[in-house]
mmCIF file with all atom_site columns, C-alpha atoms and ligand atoms in Angstrom:
data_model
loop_
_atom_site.group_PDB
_atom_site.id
_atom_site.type_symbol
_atom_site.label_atom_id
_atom_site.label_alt_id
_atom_site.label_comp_id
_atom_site.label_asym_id
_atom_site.label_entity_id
_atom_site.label_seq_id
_atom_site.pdbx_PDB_ins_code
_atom_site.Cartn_x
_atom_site.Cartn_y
_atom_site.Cartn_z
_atom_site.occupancy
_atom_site.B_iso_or_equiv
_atom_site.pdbx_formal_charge
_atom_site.auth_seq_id
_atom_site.auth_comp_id
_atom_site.auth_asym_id
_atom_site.auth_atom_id
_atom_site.pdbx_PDB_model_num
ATOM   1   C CA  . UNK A 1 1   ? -49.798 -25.905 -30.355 1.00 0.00 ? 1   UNK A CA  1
ATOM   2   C CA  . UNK A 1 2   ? -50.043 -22.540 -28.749 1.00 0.00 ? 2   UNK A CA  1
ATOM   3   C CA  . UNK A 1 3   ? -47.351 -22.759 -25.528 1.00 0.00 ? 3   UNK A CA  1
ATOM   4   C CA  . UNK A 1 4   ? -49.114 -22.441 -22.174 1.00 0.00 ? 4   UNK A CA  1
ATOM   5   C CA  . UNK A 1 5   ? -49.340 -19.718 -19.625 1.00 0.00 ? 5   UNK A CA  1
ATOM   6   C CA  . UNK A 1 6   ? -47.750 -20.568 -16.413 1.00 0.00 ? 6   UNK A CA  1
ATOM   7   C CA  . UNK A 1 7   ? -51.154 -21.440 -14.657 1.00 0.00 ? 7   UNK A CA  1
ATOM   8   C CA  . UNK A 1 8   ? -51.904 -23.708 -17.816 1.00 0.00 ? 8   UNK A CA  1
ATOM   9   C CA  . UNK A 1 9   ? -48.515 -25.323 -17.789 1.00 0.00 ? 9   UNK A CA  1
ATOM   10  C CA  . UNK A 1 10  ? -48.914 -25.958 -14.344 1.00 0.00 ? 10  UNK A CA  1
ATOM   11  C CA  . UNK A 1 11  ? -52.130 -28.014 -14.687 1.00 0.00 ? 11  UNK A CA  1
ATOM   12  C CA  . UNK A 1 12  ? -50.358 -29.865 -17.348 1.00 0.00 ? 12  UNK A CA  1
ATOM   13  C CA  . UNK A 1 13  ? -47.382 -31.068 -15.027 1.00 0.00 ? 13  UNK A CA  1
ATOM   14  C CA  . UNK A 1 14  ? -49.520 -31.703 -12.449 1.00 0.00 ? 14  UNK A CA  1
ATOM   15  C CA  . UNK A 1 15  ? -51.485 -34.182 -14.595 1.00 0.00 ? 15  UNK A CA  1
ATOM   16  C CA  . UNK A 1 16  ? -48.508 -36.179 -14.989 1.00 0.00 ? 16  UNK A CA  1
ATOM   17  C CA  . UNK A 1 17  ? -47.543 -36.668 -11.989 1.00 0.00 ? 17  UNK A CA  1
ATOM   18  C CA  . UNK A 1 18  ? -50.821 -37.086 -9.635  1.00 0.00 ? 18  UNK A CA  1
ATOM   19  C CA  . UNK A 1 19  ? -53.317 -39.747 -10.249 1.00 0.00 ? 19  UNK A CA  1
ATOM   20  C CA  . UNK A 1 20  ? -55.896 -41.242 -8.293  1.00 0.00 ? 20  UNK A CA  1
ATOM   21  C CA  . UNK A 1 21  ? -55.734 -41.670 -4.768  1.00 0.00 ? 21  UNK A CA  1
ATOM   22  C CA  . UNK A 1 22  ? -52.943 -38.795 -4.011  1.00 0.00 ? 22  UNK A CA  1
ATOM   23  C CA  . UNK A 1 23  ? -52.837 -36.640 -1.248  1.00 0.00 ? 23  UNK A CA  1
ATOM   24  C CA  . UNK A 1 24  ? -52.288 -33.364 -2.603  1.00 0.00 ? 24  UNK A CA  1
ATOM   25  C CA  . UNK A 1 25  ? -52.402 -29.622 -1.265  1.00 0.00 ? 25  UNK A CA  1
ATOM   26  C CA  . UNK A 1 26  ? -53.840 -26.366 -2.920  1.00 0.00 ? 26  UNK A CA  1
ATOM   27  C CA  . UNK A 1 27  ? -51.695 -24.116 -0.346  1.00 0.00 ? 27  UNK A CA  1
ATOM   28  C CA  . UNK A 1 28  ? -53.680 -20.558 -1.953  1.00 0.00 ? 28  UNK A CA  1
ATOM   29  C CA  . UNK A 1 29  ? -57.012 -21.987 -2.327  1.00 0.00 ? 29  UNK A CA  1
ATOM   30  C CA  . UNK A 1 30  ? -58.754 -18.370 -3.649  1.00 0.00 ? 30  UNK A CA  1
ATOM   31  C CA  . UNK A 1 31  ? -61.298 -18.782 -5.767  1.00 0.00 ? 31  UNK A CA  1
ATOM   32  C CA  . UNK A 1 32  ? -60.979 -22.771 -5.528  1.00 0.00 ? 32  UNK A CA  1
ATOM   33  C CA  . UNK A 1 33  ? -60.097 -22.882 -9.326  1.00 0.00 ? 33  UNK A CA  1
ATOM   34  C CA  . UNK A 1 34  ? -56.788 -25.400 -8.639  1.00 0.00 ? 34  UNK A CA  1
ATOM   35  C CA  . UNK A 1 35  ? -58.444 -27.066 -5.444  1.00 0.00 ? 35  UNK A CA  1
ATOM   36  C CA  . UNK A 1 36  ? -61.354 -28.042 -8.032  1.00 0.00 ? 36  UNK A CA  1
ATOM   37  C CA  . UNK A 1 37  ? -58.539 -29.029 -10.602 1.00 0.00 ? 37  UNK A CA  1
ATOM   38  C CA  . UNK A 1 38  ? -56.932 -31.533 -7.886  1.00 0.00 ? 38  UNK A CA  1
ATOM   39  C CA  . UNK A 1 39  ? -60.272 -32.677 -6.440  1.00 0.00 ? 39  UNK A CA  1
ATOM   40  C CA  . UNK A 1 40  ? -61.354 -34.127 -10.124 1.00 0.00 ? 40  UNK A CA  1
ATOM   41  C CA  . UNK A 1 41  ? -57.384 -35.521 -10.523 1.00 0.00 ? 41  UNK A CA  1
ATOM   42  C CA  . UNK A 1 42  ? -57.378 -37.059 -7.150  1.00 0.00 ? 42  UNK A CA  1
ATOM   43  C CA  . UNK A 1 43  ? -60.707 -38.463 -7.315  1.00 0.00 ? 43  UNK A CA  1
ATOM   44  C CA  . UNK A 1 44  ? -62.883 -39.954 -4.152  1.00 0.00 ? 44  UNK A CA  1
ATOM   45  C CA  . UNK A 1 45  ? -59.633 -41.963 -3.418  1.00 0.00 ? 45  UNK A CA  1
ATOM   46  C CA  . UNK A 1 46  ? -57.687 -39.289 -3.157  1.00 0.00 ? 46  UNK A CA  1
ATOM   47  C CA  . UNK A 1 47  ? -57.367 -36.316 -0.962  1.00 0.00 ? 47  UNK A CA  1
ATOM   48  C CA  . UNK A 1 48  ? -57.030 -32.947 -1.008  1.00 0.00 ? 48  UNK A CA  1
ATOM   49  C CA  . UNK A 1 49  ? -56.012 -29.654 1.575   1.00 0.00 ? 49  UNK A CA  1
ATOM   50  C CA  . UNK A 1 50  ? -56.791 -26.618 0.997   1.00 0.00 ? 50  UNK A CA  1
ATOM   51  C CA  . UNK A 1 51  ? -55.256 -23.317 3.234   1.00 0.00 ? 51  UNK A CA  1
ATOM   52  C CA  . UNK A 1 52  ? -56.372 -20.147 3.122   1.00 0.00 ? 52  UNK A CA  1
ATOM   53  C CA  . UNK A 1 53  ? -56.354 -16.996 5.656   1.00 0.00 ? 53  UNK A CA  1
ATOM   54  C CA  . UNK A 1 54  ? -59.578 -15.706 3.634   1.00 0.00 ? 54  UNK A CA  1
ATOM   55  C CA  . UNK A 1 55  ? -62.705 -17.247 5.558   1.00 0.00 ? 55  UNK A CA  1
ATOM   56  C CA  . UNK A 1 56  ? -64.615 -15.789 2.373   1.00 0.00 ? 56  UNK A CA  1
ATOM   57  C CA  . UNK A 1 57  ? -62.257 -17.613 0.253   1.00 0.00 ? 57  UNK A CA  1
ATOM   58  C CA  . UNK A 1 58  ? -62.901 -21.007 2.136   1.00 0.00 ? 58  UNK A CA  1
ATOM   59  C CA  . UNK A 1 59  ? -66.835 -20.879 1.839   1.00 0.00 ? 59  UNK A CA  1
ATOM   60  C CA  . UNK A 1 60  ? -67.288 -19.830 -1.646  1.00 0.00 ? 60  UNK A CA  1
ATOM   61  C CA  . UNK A 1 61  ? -64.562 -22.716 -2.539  1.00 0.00 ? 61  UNK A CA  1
ATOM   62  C CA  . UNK A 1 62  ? -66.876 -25.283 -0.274  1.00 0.00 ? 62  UNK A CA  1
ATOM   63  C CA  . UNK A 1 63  ? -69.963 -24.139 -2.226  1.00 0.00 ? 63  UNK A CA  1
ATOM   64  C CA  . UNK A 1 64  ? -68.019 -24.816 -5.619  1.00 0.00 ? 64  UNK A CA  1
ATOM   65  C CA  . UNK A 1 65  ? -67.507 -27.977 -4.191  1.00 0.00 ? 65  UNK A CA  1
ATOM   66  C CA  . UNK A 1 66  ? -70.676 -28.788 -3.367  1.00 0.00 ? 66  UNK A CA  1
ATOM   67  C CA  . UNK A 1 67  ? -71.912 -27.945 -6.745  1.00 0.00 ? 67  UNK A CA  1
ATOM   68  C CA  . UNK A 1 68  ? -69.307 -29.903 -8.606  1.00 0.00 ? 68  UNK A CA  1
ATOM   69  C CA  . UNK A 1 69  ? -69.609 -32.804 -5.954  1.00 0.00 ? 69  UNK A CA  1
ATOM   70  C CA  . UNK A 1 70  ? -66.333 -33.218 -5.211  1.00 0.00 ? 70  UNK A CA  1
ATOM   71  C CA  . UNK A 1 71  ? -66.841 -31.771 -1.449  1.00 0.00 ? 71  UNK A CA  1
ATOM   72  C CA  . UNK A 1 72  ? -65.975 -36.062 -0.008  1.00 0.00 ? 72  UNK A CA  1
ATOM   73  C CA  . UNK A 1 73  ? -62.087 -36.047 -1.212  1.00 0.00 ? 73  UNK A CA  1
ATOM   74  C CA  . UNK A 1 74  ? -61.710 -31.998 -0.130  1.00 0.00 ? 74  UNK A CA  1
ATOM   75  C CA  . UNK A 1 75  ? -60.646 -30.351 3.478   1.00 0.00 ? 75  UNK A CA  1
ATOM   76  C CA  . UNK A 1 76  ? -60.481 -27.148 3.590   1.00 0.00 ? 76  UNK A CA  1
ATOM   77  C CA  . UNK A 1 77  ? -58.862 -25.332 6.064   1.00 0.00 ? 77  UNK A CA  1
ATOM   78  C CA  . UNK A 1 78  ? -58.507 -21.370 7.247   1.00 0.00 ? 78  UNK A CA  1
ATOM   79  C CA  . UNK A 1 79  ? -55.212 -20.956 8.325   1.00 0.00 ? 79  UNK A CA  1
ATOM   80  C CA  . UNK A 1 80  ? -51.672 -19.560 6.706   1.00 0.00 ? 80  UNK A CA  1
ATOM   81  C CA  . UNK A 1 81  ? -50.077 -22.684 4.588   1.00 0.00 ? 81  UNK A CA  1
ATOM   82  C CA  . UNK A 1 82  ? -47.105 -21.598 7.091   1.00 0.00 ? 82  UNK A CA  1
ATOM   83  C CA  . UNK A 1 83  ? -48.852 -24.213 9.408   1.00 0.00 ? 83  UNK A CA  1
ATOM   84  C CA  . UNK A 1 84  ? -49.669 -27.076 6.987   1.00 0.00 ? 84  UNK A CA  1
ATOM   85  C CA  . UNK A 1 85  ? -47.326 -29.449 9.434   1.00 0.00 ? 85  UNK A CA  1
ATOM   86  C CA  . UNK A 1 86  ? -50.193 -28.998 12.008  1.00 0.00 ? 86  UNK A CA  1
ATOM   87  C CA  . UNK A 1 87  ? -52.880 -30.454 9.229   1.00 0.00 ? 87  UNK A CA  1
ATOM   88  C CA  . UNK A 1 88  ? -50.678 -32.688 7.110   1.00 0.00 ? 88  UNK A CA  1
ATOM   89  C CA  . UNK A 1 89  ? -49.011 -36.168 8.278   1.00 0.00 ? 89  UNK A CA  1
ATOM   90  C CA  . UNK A 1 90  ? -48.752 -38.114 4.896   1.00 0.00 ? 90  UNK A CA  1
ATOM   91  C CA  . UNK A 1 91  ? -47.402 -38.108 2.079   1.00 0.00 ? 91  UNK A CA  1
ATOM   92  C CA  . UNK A 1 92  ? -48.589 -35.941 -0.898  1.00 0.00 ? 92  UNK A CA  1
ATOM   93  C CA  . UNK A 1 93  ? -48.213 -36.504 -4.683  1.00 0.00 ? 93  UNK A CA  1
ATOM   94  C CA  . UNK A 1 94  ? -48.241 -32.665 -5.298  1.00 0.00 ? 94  UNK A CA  1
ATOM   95  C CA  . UNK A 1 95  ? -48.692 -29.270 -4.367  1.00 0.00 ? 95  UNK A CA  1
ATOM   96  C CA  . UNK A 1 96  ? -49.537 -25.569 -5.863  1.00 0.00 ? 96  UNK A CA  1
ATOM   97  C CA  . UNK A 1 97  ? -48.967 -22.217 -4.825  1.00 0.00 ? 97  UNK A CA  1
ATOM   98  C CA  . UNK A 1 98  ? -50.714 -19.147 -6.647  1.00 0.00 ? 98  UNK A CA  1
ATOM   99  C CA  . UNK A 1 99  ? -48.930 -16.352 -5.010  1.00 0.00 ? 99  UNK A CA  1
ATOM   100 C CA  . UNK A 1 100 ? -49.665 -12.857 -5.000  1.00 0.00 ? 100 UNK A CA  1
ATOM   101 C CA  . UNK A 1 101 ? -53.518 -11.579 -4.279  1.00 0.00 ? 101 UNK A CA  1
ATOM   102 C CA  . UNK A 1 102 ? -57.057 -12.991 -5.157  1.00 0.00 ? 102 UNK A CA  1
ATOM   103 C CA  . UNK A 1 103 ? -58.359 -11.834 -8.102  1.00 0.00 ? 103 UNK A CA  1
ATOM   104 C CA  . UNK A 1 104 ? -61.628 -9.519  -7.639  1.00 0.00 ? 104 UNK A CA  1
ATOM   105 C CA  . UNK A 1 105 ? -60.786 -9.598  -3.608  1.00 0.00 ? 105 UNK A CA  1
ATOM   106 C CA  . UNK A 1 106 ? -58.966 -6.886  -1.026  1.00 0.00 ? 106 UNK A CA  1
ATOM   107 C CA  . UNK A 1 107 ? -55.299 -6.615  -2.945  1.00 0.00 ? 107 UNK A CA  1
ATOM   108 C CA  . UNK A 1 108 ? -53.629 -5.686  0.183   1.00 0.00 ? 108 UNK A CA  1
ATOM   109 C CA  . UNK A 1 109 ? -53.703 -9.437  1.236   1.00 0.00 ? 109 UNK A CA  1
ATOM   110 C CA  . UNK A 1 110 ? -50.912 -10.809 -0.523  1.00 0.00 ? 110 UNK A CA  1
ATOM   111 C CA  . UNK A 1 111 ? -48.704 -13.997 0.104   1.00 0.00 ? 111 UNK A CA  1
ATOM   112 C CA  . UNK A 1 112 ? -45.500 -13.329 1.776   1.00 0.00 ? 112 UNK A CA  1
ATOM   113 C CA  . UNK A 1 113 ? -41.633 -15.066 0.728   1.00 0.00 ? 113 UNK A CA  1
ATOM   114 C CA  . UNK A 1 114 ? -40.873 -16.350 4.727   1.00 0.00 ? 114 UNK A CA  1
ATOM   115 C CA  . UNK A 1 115 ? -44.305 -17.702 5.179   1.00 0.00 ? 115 UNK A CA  1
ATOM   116 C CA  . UNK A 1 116 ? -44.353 -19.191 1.753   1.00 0.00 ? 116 UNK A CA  1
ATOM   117 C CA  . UNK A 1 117 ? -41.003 -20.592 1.950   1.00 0.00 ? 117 UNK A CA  1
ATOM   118 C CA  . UNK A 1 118 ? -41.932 -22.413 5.338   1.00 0.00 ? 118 UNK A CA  1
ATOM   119 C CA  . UNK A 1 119 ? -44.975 -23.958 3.742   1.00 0.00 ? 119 UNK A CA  1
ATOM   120 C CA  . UNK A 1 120 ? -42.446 -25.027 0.630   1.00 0.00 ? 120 UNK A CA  1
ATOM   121 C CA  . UNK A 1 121 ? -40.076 -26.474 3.121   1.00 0.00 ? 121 UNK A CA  1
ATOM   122 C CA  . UNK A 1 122 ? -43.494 -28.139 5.066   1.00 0.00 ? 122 UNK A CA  1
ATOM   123 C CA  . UNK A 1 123 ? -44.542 -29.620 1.548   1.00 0.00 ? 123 UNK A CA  1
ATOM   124 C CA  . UNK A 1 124 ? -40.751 -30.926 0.703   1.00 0.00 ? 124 UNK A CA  1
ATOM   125 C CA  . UNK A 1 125 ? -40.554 -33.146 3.366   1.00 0.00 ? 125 UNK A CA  1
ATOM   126 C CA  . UNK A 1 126 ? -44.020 -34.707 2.809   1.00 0.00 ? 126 UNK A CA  1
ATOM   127 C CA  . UNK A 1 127 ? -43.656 -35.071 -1.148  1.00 0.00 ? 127 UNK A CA  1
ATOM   128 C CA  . UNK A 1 128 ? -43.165 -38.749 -1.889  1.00 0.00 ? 128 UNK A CA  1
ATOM   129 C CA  . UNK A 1 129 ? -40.700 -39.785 -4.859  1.00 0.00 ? 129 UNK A CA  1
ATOM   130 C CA  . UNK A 1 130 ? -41.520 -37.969 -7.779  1.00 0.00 ? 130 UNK A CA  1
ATOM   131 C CA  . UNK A 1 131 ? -43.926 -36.090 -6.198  1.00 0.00 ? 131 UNK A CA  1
ATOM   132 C CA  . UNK A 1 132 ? -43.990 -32.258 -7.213  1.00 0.00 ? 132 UNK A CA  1
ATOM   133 C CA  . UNK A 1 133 ? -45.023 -28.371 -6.430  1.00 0.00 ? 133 UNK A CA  1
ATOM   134 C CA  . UNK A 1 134 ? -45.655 -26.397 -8.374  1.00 0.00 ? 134 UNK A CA  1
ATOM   135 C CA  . UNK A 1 135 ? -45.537 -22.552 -7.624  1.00 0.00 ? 135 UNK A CA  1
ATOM   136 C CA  . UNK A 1 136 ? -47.369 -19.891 -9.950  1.00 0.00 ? 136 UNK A CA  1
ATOM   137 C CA  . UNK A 1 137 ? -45.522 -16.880 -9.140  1.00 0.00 ? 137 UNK A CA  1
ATOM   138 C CA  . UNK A 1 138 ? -47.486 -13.437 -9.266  1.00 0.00 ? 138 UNK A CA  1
ATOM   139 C CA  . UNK A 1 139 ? -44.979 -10.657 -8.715  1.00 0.00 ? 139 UNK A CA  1
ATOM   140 C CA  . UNK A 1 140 ? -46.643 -6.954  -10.497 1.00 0.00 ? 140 UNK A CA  1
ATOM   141 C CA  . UNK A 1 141 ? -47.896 -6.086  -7.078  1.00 0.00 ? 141 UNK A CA  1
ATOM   142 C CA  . UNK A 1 142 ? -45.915 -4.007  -4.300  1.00 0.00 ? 142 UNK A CA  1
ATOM   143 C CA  . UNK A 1 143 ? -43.881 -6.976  -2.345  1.00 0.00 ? 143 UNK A CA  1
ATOM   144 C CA  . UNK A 1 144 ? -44.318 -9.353  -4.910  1.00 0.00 ? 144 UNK A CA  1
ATOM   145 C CA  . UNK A 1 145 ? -40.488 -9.154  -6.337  1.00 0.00 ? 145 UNK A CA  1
ATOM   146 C CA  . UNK A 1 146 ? -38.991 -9.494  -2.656  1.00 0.00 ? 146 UNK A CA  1
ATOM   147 C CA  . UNK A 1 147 ? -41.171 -12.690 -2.553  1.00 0.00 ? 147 UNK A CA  1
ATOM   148 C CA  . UNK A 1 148 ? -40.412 -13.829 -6.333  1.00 0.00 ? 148 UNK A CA  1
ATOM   149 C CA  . UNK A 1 149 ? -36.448 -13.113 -5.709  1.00 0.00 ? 149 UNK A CA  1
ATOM   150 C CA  . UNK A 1 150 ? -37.156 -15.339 -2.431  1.00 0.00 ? 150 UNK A CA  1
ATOM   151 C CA  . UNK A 1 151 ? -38.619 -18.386 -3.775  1.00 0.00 ? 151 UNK A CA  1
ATOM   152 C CA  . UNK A 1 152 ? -36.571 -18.925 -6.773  1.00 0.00 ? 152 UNK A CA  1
ATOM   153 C CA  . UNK A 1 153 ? -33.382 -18.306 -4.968  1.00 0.00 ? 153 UNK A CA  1
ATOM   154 C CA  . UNK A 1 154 ? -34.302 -21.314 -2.863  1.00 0.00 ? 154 UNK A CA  1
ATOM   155 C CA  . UNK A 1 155 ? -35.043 -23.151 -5.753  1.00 0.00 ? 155 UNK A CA  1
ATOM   156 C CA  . UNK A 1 156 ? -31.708 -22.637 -7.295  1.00 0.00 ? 156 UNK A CA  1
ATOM   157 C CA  . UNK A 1 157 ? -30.114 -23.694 -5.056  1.00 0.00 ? 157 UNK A CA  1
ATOM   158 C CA  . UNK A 1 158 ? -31.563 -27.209 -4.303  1.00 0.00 ? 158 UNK A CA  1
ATOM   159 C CA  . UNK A 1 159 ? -29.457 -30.690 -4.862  1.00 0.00 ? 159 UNK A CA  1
ATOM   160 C CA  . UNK A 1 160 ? -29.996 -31.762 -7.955  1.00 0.00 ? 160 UNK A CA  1
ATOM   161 C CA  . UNK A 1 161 ? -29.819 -34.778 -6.777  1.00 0.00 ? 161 UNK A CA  1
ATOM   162 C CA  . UNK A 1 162 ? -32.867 -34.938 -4.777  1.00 0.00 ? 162 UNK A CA  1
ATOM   163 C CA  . UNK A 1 163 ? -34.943 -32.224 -6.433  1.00 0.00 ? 163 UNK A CA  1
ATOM   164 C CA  . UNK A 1 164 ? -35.454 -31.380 -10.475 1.00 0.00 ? 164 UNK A CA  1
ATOM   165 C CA  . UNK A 1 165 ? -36.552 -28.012 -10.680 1.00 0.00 ? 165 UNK A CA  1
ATOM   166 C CA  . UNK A 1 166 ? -37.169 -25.568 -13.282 1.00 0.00 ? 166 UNK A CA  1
ATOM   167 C CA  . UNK A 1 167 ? -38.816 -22.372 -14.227 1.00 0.00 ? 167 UNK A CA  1
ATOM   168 C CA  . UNK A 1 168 ? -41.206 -21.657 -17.096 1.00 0.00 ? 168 UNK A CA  1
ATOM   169 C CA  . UNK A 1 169 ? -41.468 -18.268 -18.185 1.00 0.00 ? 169 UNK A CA  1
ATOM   170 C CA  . UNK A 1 170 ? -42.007 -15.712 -21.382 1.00 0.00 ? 170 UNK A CA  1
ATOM   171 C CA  . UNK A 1 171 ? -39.476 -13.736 -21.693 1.00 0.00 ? 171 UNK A CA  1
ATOM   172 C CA  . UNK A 1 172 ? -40.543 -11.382 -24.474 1.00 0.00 ? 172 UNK A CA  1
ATOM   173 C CA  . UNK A 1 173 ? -44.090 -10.382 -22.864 1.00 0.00 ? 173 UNK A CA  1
ATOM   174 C CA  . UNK A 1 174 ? -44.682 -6.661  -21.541 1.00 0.00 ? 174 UNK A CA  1
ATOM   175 C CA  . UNK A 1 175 ? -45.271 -5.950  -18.044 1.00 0.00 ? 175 UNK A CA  1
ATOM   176 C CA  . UNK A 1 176 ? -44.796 -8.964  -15.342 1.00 0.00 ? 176 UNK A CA  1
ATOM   177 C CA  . UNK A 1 177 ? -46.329 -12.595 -16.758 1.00 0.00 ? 177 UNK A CA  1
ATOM   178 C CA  . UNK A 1 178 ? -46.122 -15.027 -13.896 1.00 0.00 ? 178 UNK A CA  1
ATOM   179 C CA  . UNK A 1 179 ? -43.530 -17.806 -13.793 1.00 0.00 ? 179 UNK A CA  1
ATOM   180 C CA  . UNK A 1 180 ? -43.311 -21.028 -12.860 1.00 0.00 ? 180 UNK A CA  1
ATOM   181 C CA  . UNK A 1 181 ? -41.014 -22.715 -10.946 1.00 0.00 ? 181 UNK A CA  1
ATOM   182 C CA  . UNK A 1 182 ? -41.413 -26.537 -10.288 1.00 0.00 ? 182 UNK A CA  1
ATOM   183 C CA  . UNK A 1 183 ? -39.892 -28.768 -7.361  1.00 0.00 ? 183 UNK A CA  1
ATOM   184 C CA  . UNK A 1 184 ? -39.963 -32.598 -8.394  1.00 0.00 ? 184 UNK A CA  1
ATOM   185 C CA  . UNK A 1 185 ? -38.756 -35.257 -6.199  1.00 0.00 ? 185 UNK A CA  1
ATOM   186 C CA  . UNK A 1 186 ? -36.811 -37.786 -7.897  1.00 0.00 ? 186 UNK A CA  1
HETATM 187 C C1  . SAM B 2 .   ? -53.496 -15.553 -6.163  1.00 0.00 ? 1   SAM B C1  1
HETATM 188 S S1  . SAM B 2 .   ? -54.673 -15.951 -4.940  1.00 0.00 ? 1   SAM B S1  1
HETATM 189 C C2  . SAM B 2 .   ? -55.012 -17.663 -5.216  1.00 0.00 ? 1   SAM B C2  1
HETATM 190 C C3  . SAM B 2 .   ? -55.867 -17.943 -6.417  1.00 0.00 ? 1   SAM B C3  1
HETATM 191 C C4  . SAM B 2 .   ? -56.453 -19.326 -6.422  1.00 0.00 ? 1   SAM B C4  1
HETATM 192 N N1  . SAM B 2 .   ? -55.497 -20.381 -6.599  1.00 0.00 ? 1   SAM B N1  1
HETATM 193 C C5  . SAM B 2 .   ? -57.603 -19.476 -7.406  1.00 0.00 ? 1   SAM B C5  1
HETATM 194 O O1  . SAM B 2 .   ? -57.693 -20.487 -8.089  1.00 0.00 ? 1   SAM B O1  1
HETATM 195 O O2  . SAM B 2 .   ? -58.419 -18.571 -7.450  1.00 0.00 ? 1   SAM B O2  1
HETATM 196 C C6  . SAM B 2 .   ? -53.681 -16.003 -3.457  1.00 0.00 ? 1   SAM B C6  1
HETATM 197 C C7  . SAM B 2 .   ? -54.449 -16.447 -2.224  1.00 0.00 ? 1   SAM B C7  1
HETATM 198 O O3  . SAM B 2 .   ? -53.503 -16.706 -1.195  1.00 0.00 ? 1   SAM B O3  1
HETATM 199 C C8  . SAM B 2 .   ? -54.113 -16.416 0.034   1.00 0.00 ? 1   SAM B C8  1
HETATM 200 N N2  . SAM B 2 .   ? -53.074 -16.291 1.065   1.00 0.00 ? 1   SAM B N2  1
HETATM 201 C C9  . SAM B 2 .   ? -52.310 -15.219 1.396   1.00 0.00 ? 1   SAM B C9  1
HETATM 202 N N3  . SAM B 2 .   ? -51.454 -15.542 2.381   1.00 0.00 ? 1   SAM B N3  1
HETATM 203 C C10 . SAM B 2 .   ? -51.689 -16.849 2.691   1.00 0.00 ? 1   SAM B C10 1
HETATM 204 C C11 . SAM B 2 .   ? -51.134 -17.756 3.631   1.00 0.00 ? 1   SAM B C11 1
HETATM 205 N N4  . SAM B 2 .   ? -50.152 -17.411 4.446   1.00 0.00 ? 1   SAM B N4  1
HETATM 206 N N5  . SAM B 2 .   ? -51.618 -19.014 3.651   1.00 0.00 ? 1   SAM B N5  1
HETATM 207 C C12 . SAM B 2 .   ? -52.621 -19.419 2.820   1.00 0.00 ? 1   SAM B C12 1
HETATM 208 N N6  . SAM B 2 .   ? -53.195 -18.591 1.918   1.00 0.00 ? 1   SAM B N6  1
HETATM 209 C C13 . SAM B 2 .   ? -52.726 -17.332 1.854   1.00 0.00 ? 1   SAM B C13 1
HETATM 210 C C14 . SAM B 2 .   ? -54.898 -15.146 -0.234  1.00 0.00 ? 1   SAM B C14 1
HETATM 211 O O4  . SAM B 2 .   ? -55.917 -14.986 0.713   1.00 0.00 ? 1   SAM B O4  1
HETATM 212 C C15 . SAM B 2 .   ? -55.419 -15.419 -1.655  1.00 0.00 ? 1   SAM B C15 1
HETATM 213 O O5  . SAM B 2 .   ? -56.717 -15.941 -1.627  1.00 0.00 ? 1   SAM B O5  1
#
């Protein structure tokens, strides 16, 4: 078995841990690729948020939606995932972050490390027992190391008690190959 990139690996723990009927929240919906992922997983039982600030981002992802028919069990919603505790007031089965700046789209809109550590903290307190986020870090970009060094310097230093967490990453691969670091609820 060929090992997974982070985005695959992602998909994979995500499977494990969110089934039918789960609230969940795609907090960089983008192209919709991993709000599309979550609405199959979730199914018409389940529920899923999506945040974006892109309005373009939001309607191409609704049209995807519509095409796929998975538009019932989807919300979509323009607005920073700094704010998700305005939108969000159960409990959620999972979460994932793509950070960094939508393929094909303006690269000077990036995700930032205080915003995206307030939605992390937002999704923490709504994740139900063994419940997890996963966070696909893109960091090649200018501002995307200050935000990398951000997020897993939170992570590191969680209880272990409450919270596994762990990183995935290659560590032999040229340039900057996301990482993954994962926030389970025990
Ligand atoms: C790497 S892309 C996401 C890719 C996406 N998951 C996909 O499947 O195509 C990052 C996205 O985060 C969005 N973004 C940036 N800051 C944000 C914020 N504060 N809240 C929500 N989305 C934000 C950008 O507009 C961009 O679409």
């Amino acid at each position: 078995m060929n090992l997974q990139s982070a985005l695959e690996f992602s998909h994979t723990v995500l499977s494990e841990n969110v089934g039918l009927g789960d609230t969940v929240v795609d907090a960089t919906v983008g192209n919709g690729n991993d709000t599309i992922f979550f609405a199959s997983l979730v199914g018409k039982t389940g529920k899923v948020y999506g945040f974006d600030i892109q309005q373009a981002a939001i309607d191409q992802t609704k049209q995807q939606l519509l095409l796929t028919g998975l538009q019932a069990q989807t919300t979509l919603i323009c607005d920073g995932h700094e704010n998700i505790a305005q939108y969000v007031h159960q409990p959620i089965g999972g979460a994932i972050f793509n950070l960094g700046y939508l393929p094909g789209g303006d690269k000077s809109i990036i995700t930032h490390g205080v915003t995206t550590l307030t939605a992390i903290k937002t999704l923490m307190l709504l994740l139900r027992r063994g419940g997890t986020i996963c966070i696909v870090i893109y960091y090649g970009h200018p501002g995307g190391e200050e935000e990398r060094e951000s997020v897993e310097q939170f992570a590191r230093q969680l209880d272990q008690k409450t919270y596994n967490v762990l990183e995935y990453q290659f560590i032999n691969q040229v340039h900057t190959p996301p990482r993954l670091v994962v926030i389970q609820k025990r």
